[in-house]
Short mmCIF file of C-alpha atoms in Angstrom, two decimals:
data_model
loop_
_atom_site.label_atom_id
_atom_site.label_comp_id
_atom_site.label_asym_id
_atom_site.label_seq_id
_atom_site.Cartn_x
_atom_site.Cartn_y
_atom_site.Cartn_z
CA UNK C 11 29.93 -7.17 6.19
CA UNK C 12 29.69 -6.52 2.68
CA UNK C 13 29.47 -3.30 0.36
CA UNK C 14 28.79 -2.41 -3.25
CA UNK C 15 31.48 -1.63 -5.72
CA UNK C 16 30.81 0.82 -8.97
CA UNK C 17 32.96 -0.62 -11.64
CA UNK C 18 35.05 2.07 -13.30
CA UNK C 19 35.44 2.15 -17.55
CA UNK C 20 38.66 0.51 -17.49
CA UNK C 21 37.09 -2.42 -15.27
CA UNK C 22 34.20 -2.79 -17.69
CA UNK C 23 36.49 -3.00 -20.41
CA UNK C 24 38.26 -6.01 -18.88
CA UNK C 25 35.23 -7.48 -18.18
CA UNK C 26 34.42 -7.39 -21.92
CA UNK C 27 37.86 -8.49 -22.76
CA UNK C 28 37.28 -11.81 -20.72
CA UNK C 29 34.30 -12.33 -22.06
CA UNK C 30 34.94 -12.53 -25.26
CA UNK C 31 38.51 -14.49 -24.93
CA UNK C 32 38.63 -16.31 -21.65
CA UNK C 33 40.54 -18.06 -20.66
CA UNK C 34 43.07 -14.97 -21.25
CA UNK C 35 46.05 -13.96 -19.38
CA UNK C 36 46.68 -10.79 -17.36
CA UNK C 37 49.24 -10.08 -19.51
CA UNK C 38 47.15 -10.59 -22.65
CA UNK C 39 44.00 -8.21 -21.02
CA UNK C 40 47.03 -5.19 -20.62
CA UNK C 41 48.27 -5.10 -24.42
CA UNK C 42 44.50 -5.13 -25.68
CA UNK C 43 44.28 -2.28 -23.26
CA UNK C 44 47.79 -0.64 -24.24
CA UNK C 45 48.52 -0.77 -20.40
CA UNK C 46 51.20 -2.53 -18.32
CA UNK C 47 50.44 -5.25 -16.01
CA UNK C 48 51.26 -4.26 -12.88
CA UNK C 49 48.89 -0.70 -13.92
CA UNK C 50 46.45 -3.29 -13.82
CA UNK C 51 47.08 -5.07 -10.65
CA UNK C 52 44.55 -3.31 -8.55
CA UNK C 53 41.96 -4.30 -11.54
CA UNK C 54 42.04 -7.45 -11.23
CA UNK C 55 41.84 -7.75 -8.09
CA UNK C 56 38.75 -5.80 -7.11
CA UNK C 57 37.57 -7.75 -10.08
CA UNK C 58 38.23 -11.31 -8.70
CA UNK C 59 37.03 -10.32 -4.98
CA UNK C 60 33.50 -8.93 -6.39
CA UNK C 61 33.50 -12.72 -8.42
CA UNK C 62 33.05 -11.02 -11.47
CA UNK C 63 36.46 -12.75 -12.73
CA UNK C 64 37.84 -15.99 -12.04
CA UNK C 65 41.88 -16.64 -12.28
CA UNK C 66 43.20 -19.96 -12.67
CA UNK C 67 47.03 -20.48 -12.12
CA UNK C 68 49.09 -20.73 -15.60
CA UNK C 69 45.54 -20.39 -17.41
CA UNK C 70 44.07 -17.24 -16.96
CA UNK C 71 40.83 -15.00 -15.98
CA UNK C 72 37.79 -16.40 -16.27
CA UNK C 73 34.66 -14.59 -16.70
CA UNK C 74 31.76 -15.39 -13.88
CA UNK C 75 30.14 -12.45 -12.96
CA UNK C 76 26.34 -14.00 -13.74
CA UNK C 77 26.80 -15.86 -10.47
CA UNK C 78 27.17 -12.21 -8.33
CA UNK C 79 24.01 -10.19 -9.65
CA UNK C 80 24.40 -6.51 -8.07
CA UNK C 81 22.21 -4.72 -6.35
CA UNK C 82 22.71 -1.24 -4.75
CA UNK C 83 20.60 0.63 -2.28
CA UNK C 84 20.74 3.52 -3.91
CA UNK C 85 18.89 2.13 -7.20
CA UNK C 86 16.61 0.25 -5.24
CA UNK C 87 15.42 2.48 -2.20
CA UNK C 88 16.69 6.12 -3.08
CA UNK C 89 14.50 6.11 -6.56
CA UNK C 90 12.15 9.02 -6.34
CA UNK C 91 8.48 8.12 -5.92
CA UNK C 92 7.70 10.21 -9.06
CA UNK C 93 9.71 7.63 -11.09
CA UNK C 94 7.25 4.58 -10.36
CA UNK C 95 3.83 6.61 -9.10
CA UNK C 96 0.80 5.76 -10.56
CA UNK C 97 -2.44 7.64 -12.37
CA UNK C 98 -5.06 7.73 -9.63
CA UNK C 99 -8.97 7.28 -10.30
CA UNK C 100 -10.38 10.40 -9.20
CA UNK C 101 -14.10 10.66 -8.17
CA UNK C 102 -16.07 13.78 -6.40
CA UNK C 103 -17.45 14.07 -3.21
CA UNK C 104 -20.76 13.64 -4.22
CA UNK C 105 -20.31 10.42 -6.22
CA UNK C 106 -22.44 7.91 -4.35
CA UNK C 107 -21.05 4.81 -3.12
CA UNK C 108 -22.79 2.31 -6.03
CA UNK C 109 -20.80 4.33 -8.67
CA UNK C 110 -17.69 4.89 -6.66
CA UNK C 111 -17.54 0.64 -6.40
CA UNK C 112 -18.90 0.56 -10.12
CA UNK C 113 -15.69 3.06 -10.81
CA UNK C 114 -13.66 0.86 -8.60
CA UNK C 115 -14.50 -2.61 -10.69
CA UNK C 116 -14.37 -0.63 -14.05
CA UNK C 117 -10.87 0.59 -13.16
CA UNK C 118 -9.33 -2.43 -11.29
CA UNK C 119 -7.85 -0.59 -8.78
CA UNK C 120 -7.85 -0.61 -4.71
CA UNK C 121 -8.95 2.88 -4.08
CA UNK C 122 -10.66 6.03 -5.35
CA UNK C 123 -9.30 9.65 -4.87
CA UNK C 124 -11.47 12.33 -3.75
CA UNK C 125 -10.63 15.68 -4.93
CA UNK C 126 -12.54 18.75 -5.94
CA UNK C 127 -12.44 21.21 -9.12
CA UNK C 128 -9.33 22.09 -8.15
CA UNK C 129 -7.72 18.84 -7.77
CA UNK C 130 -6.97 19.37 -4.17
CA UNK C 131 -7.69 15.84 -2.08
CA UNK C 132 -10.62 15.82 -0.12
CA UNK C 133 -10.39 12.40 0.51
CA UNK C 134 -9.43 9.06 0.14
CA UNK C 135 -12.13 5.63 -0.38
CA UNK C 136 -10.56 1.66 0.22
CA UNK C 137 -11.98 -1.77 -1.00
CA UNK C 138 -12.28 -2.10 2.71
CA UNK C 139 -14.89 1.58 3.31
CA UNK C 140 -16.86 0.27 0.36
CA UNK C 141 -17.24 -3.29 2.03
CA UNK C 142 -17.79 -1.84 5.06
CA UNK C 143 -20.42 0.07 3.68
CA UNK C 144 -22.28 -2.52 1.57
CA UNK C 145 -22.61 -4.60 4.38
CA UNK C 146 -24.31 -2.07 6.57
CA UNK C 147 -26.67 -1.93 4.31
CA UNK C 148 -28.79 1.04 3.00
CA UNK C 149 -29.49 2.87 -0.16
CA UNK C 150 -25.92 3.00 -2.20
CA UNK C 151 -27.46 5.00 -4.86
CA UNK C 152 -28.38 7.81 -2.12
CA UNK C 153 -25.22 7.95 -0.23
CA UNK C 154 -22.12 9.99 -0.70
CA UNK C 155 -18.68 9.08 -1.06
CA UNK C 156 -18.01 12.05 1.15
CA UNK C 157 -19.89 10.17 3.90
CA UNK C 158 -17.74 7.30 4.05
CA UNK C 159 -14.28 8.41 3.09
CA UNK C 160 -11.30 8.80 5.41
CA UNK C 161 -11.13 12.74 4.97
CA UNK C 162 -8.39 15.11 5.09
CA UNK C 163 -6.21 16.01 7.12
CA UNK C 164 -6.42 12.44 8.05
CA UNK C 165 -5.10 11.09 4.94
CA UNK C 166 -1.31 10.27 4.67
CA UNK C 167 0.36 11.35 1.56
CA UNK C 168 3.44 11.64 0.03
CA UNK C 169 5.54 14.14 -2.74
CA UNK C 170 6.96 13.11 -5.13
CA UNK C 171 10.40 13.58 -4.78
CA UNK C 172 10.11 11.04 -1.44
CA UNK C 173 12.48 8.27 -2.02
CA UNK C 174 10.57 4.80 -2.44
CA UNK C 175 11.35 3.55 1.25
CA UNK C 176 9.86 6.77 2.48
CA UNK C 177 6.60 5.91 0.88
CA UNK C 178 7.16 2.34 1.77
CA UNK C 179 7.28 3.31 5.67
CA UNK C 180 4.38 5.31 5.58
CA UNK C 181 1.90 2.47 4.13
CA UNK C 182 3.61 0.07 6.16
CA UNK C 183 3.38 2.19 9.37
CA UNK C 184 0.03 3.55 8.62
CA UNK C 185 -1.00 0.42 7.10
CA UNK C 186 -2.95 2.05 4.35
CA UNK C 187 -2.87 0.29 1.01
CA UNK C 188 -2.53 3.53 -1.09
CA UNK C 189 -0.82 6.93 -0.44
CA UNK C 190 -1.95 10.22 -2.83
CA UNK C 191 1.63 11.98 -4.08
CA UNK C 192 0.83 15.84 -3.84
CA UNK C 193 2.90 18.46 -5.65
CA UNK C 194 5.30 20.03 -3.08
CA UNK C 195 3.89 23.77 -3.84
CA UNK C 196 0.25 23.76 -5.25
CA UNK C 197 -1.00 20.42 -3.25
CA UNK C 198 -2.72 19.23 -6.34
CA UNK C 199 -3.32 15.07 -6.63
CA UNK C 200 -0.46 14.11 -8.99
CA UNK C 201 -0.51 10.14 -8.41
CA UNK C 202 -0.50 7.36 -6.25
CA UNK C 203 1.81 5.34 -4.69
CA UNK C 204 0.38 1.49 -3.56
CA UNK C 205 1.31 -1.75 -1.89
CA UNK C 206 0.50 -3.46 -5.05
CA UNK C 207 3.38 -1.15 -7.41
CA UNK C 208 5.85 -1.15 -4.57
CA UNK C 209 5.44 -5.04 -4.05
CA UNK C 210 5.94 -5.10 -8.18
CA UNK C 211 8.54 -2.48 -8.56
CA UNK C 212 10.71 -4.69 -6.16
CA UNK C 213 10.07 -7.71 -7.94
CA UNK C 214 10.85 -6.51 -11.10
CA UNK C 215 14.14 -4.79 -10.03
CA UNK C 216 14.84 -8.65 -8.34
CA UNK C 217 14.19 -9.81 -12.16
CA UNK C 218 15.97 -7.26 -13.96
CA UNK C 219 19.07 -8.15 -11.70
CA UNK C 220 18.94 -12.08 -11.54
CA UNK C 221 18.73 -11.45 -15.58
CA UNK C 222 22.08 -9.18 -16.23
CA UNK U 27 27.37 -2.08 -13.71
CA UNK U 28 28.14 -2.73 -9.63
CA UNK U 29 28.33 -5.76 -7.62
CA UNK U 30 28.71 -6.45 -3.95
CA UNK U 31 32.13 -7.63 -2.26
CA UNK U 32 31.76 -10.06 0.62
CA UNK U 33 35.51 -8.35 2.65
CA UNK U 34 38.15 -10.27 4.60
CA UNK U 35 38.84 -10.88 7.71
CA UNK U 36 42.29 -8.59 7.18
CA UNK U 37 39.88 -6.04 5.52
CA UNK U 38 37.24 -5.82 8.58
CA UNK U 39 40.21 -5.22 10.74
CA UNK U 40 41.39 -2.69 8.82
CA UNK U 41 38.06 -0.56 9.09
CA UNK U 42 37.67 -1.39 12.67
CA UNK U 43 41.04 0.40 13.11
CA UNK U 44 40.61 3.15 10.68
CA UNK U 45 37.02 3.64 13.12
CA UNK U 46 39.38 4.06 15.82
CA UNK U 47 42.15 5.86 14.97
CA UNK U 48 41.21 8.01 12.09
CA UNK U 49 43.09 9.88 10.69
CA UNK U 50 45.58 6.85 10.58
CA UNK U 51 48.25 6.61 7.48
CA UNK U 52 48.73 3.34 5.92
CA UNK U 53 52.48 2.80 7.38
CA UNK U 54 50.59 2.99 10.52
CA UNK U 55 47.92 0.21 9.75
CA UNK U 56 50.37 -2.39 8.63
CA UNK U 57 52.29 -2.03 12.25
CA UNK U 58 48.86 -2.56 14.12
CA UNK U 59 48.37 -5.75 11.74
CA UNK U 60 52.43 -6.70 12.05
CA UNK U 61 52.60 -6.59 8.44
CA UNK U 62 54.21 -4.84 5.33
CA UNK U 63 52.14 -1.65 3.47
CA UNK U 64 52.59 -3.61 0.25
CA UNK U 65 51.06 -6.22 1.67
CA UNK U 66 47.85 -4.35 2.40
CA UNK U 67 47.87 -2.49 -0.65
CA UNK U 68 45.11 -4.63 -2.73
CA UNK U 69 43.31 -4.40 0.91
CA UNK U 70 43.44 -0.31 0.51
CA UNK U 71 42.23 -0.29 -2.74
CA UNK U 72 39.49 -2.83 -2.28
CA UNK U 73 38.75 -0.47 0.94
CA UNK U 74 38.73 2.98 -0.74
CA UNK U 75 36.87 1.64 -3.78
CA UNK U 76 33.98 0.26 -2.08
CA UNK U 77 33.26 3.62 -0.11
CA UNK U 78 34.46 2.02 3.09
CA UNK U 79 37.75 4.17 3.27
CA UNK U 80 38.50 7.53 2.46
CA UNK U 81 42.49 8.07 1.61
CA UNK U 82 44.01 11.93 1.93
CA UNK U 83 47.37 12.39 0.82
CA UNK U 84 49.73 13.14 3.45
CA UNK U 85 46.71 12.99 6.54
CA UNK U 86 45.77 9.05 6.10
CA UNK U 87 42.86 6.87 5.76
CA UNK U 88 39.35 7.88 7.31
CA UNK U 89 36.40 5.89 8.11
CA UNK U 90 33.37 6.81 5.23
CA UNK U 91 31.61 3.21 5.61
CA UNK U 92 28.36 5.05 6.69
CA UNK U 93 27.54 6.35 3.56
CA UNK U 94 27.59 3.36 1.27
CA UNK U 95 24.87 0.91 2.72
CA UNK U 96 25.23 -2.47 1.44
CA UNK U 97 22.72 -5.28 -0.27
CA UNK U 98 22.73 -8.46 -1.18
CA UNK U 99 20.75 -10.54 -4.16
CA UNK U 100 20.60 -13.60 -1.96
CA UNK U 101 19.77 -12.19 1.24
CA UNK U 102 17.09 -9.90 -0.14
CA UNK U 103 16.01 -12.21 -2.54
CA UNK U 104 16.44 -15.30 -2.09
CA UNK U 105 15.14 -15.83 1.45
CA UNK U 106 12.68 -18.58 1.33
CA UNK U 107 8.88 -17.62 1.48
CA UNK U 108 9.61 -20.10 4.66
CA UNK U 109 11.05 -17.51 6.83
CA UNK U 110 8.42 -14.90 6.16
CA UNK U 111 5.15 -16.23 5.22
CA UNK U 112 1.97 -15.54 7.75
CA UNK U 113 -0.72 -17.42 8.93
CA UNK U 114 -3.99 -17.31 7.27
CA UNK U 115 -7.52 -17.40 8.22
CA UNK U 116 -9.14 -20.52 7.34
CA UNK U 117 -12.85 -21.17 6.63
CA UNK U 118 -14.93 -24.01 5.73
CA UNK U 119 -17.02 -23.68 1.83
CA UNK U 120 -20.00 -23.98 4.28
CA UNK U 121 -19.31 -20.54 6.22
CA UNK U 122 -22.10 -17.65 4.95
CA UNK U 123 -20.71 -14.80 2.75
CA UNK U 124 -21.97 -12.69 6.02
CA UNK U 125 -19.81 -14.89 8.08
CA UNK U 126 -16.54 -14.44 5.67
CA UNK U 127 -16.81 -10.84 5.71
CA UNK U 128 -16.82 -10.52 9.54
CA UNK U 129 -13.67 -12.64 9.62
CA UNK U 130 -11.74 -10.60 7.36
CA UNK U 131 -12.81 -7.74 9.38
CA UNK U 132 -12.24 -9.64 12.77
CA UNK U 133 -8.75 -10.48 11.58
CA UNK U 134 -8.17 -7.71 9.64
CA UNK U 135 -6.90 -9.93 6.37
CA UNK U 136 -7.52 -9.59 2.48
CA UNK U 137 -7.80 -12.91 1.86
CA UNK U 138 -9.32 -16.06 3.13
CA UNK U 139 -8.98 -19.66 2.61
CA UNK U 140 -11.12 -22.52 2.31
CA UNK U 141 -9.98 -25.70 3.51
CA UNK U 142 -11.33 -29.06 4.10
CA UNK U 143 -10.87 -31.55 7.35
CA UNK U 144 -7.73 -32.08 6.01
CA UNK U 145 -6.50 -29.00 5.71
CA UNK U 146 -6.52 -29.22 1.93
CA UNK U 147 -7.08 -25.79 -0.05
CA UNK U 148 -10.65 -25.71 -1.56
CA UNK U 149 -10.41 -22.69 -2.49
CA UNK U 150 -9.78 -18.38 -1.77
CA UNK U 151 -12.19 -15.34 -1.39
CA UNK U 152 -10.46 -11.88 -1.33
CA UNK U 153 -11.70 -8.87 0.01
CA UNK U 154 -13.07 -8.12 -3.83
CA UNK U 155 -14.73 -11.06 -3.94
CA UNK U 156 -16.47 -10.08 -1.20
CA UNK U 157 -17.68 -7.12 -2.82
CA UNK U 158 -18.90 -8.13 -5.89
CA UNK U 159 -21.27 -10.63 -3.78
CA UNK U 160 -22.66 -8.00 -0.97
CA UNK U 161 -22.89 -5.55 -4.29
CA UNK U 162 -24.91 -7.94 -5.96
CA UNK U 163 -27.30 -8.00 -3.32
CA UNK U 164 -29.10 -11.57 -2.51
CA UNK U 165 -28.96 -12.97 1.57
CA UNK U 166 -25.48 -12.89 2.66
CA UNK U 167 -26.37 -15.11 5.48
CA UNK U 168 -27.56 -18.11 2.86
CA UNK U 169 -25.00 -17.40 0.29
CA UNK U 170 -22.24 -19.98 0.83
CA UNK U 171 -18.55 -19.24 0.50
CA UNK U 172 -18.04 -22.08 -1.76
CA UNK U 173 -20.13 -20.18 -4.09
CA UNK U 174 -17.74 -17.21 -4.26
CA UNK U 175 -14.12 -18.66 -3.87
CA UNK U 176 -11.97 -19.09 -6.65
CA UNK U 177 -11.82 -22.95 -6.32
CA UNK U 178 -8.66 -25.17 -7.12
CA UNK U 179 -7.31 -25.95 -9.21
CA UNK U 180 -7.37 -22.72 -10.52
CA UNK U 181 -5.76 -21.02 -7.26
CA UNK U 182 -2.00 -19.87 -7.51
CA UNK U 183 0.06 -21.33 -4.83
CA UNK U 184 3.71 -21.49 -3.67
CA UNK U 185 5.85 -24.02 -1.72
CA UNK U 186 7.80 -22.91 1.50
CA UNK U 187 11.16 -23.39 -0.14
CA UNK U 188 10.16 -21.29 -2.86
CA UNK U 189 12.23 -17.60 -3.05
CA UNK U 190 10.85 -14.36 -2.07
CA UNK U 191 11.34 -13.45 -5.42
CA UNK U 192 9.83 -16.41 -7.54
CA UNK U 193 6.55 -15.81 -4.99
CA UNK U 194 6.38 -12.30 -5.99
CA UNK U 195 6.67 -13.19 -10.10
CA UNK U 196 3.52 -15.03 -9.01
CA UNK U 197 1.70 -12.55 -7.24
CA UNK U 198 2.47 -10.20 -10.22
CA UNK U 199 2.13 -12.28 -13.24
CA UNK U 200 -1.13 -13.24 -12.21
CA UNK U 201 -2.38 -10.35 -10.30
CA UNK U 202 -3.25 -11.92 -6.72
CA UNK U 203 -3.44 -10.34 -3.69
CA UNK U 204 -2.44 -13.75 -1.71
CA UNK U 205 -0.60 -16.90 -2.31
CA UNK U 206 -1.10 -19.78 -0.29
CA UNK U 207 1.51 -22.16 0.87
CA UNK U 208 1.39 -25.48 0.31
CA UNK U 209 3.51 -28.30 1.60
CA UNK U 210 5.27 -29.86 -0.55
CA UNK U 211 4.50 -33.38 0.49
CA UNK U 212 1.27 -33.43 1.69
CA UNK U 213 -0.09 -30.67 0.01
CA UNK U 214 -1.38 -28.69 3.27
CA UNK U 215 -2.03 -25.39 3.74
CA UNK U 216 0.66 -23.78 6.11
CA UNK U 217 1.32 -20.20 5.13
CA UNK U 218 0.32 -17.23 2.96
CA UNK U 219 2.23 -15.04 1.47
CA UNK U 220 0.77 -11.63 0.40
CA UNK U 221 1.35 -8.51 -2.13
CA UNK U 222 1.23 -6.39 1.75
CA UNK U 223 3.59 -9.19 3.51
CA UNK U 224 6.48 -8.77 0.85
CA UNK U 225 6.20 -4.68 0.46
CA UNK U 226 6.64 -4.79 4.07
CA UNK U 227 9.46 -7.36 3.54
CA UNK U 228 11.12 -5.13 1.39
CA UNK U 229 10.87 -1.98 3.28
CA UNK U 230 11.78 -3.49 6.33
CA UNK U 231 15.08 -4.57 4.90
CA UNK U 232 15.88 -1.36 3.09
CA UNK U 233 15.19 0.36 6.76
CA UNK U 234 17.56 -2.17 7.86
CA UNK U 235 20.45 -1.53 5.70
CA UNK U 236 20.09 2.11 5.99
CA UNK U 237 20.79 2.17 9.88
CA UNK U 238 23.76 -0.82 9.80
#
């Protein structure tokens, strides 16, 4: 059982103090503060059970917070999908399927939008439709995307004030590699949320923290 | 600035009582435990700090735990690649591009690998590979897939005992769908780890910690 602790300004402040002096006393870290020990007692010890300090007997607090990096589930999970969403590559309906995979090479991505004049989704087209559809054969430069897109209402989206696990569930429950992020009130495309930028925004948050 | 607090035996009592009991003042507590309120008091703070514990004057201490889910660096990090890598698809570098592209449909992957008798990596076709060669046109069913991998040495790969988060650096830095996992003594293939494996990975545990 565990749980994450905010440090207040006073806590931060001791922090600093240790780190620039330690080894320093308790009753050292309370006259650079102005405070009394025992004001302080509660401090130091949230301090020493989150590992950020270290006290040795007759020597003093030690800084070694780099060993406990921090993570909280609200930075990690509750960011809003707007905060990491991508630009999606938009194509019309009647883009055929050799420019939609030209678009798709061009543009490095997994998947093409469909949307009209209005920017309302029509559709959605994977690395996987445009395999499909190579394979079968035929003329690409005489069929539509809109013949082998997954079509709305049978795409699953996302807004973008979803949190990042909600987005996360859907492509892992749906097991769709890209979900378009509609505006709330007009339904126009706004980006796109993917396997690829959630498996990255993860890893660089992992970074970030293992840095600090 | 946060950081996660591992509690105490004392502490976990505490809440499990609080759970029970609530409203409950702290004079209380320390008679369940057969001790002194001083002698909790660090445990209180530690308590109401973290979120666990909610303190009002004159009523006493009520369970909040619920709201303040809790993550670790090591757990969610630091698992090795080990304990969540998958199984690939293996095929031989004399299987036909038409051949490759019904297996990754058959199996539903993004990736294969190329091994020898051995089981030694030759090489890796993704699903883009794949594309570029039925694209380019030619006889699928002559084409060999030794002629579209990406051939070692120039194939990223991990080790089981590598972290969750050093295999995603990898599949970031260098932009790979799939990493395959070698052993680290004789070199085998015996997992794959993929940019889809560790979103789901990550989502899973946030889904996790949000219903503890």
């Amino acid at each position: 059982m565990a749980a994450a602790v905010e440090f207040t300004k006073r806590q931060r402040e001791i922090i600093a103090i240790v780190k620039r002096e330690e080894p320093i006393s308790g009753a050292k870290i309370a006259a650079r503060l102005n405070l009394t020990r025992p004001t302080l007692r509660n401090d130091f010890s949230i301090l020493t059970m989150t590992g950020m300090l270290d006290a040795k007997p007759k020597v003093g607090y030690f800084y070694a917070g780099q060993h406990v990096p921090s993570l909280s589930f609200a930075t990690l999970y509750e960011t809003p999908v707007a905060a990491i969403m991508l630009q999606p590559v938009l194509i019309q309906a009647t883009t055929t399927v050799q420019d939609a995979v030209t678009s798709l090479f061009m543009n490095d991505v997994g998947s093409l939008y469909v949307t009209d004049a209005n920017q309302q989704l029509q559709g959605i087209i994977s690395r996987k439709d445009l395999l499909r559809s190579t394979i079968n054969g035929g003329d690409l430069s005489r069929n539509f995307a809109s013949l082998i897109m997954t079509r709305m209402p049978n795409v699953v989206t996302t807004i973008p004030s979803a949190r990042v696990l909600d987005a996360g569930y859907l492509l892992k429950e749906h097991q769709v590699d890209s979900l378009p992020v509609l505006a709330a009130d007009t339904q126009k495309v706004v980006g796109k949320i993917t396997k690829t930028r959630l498996m990255t925004y993860f890893i660089e948050q992992g970074l970030k923290i293992e840095q600090d």
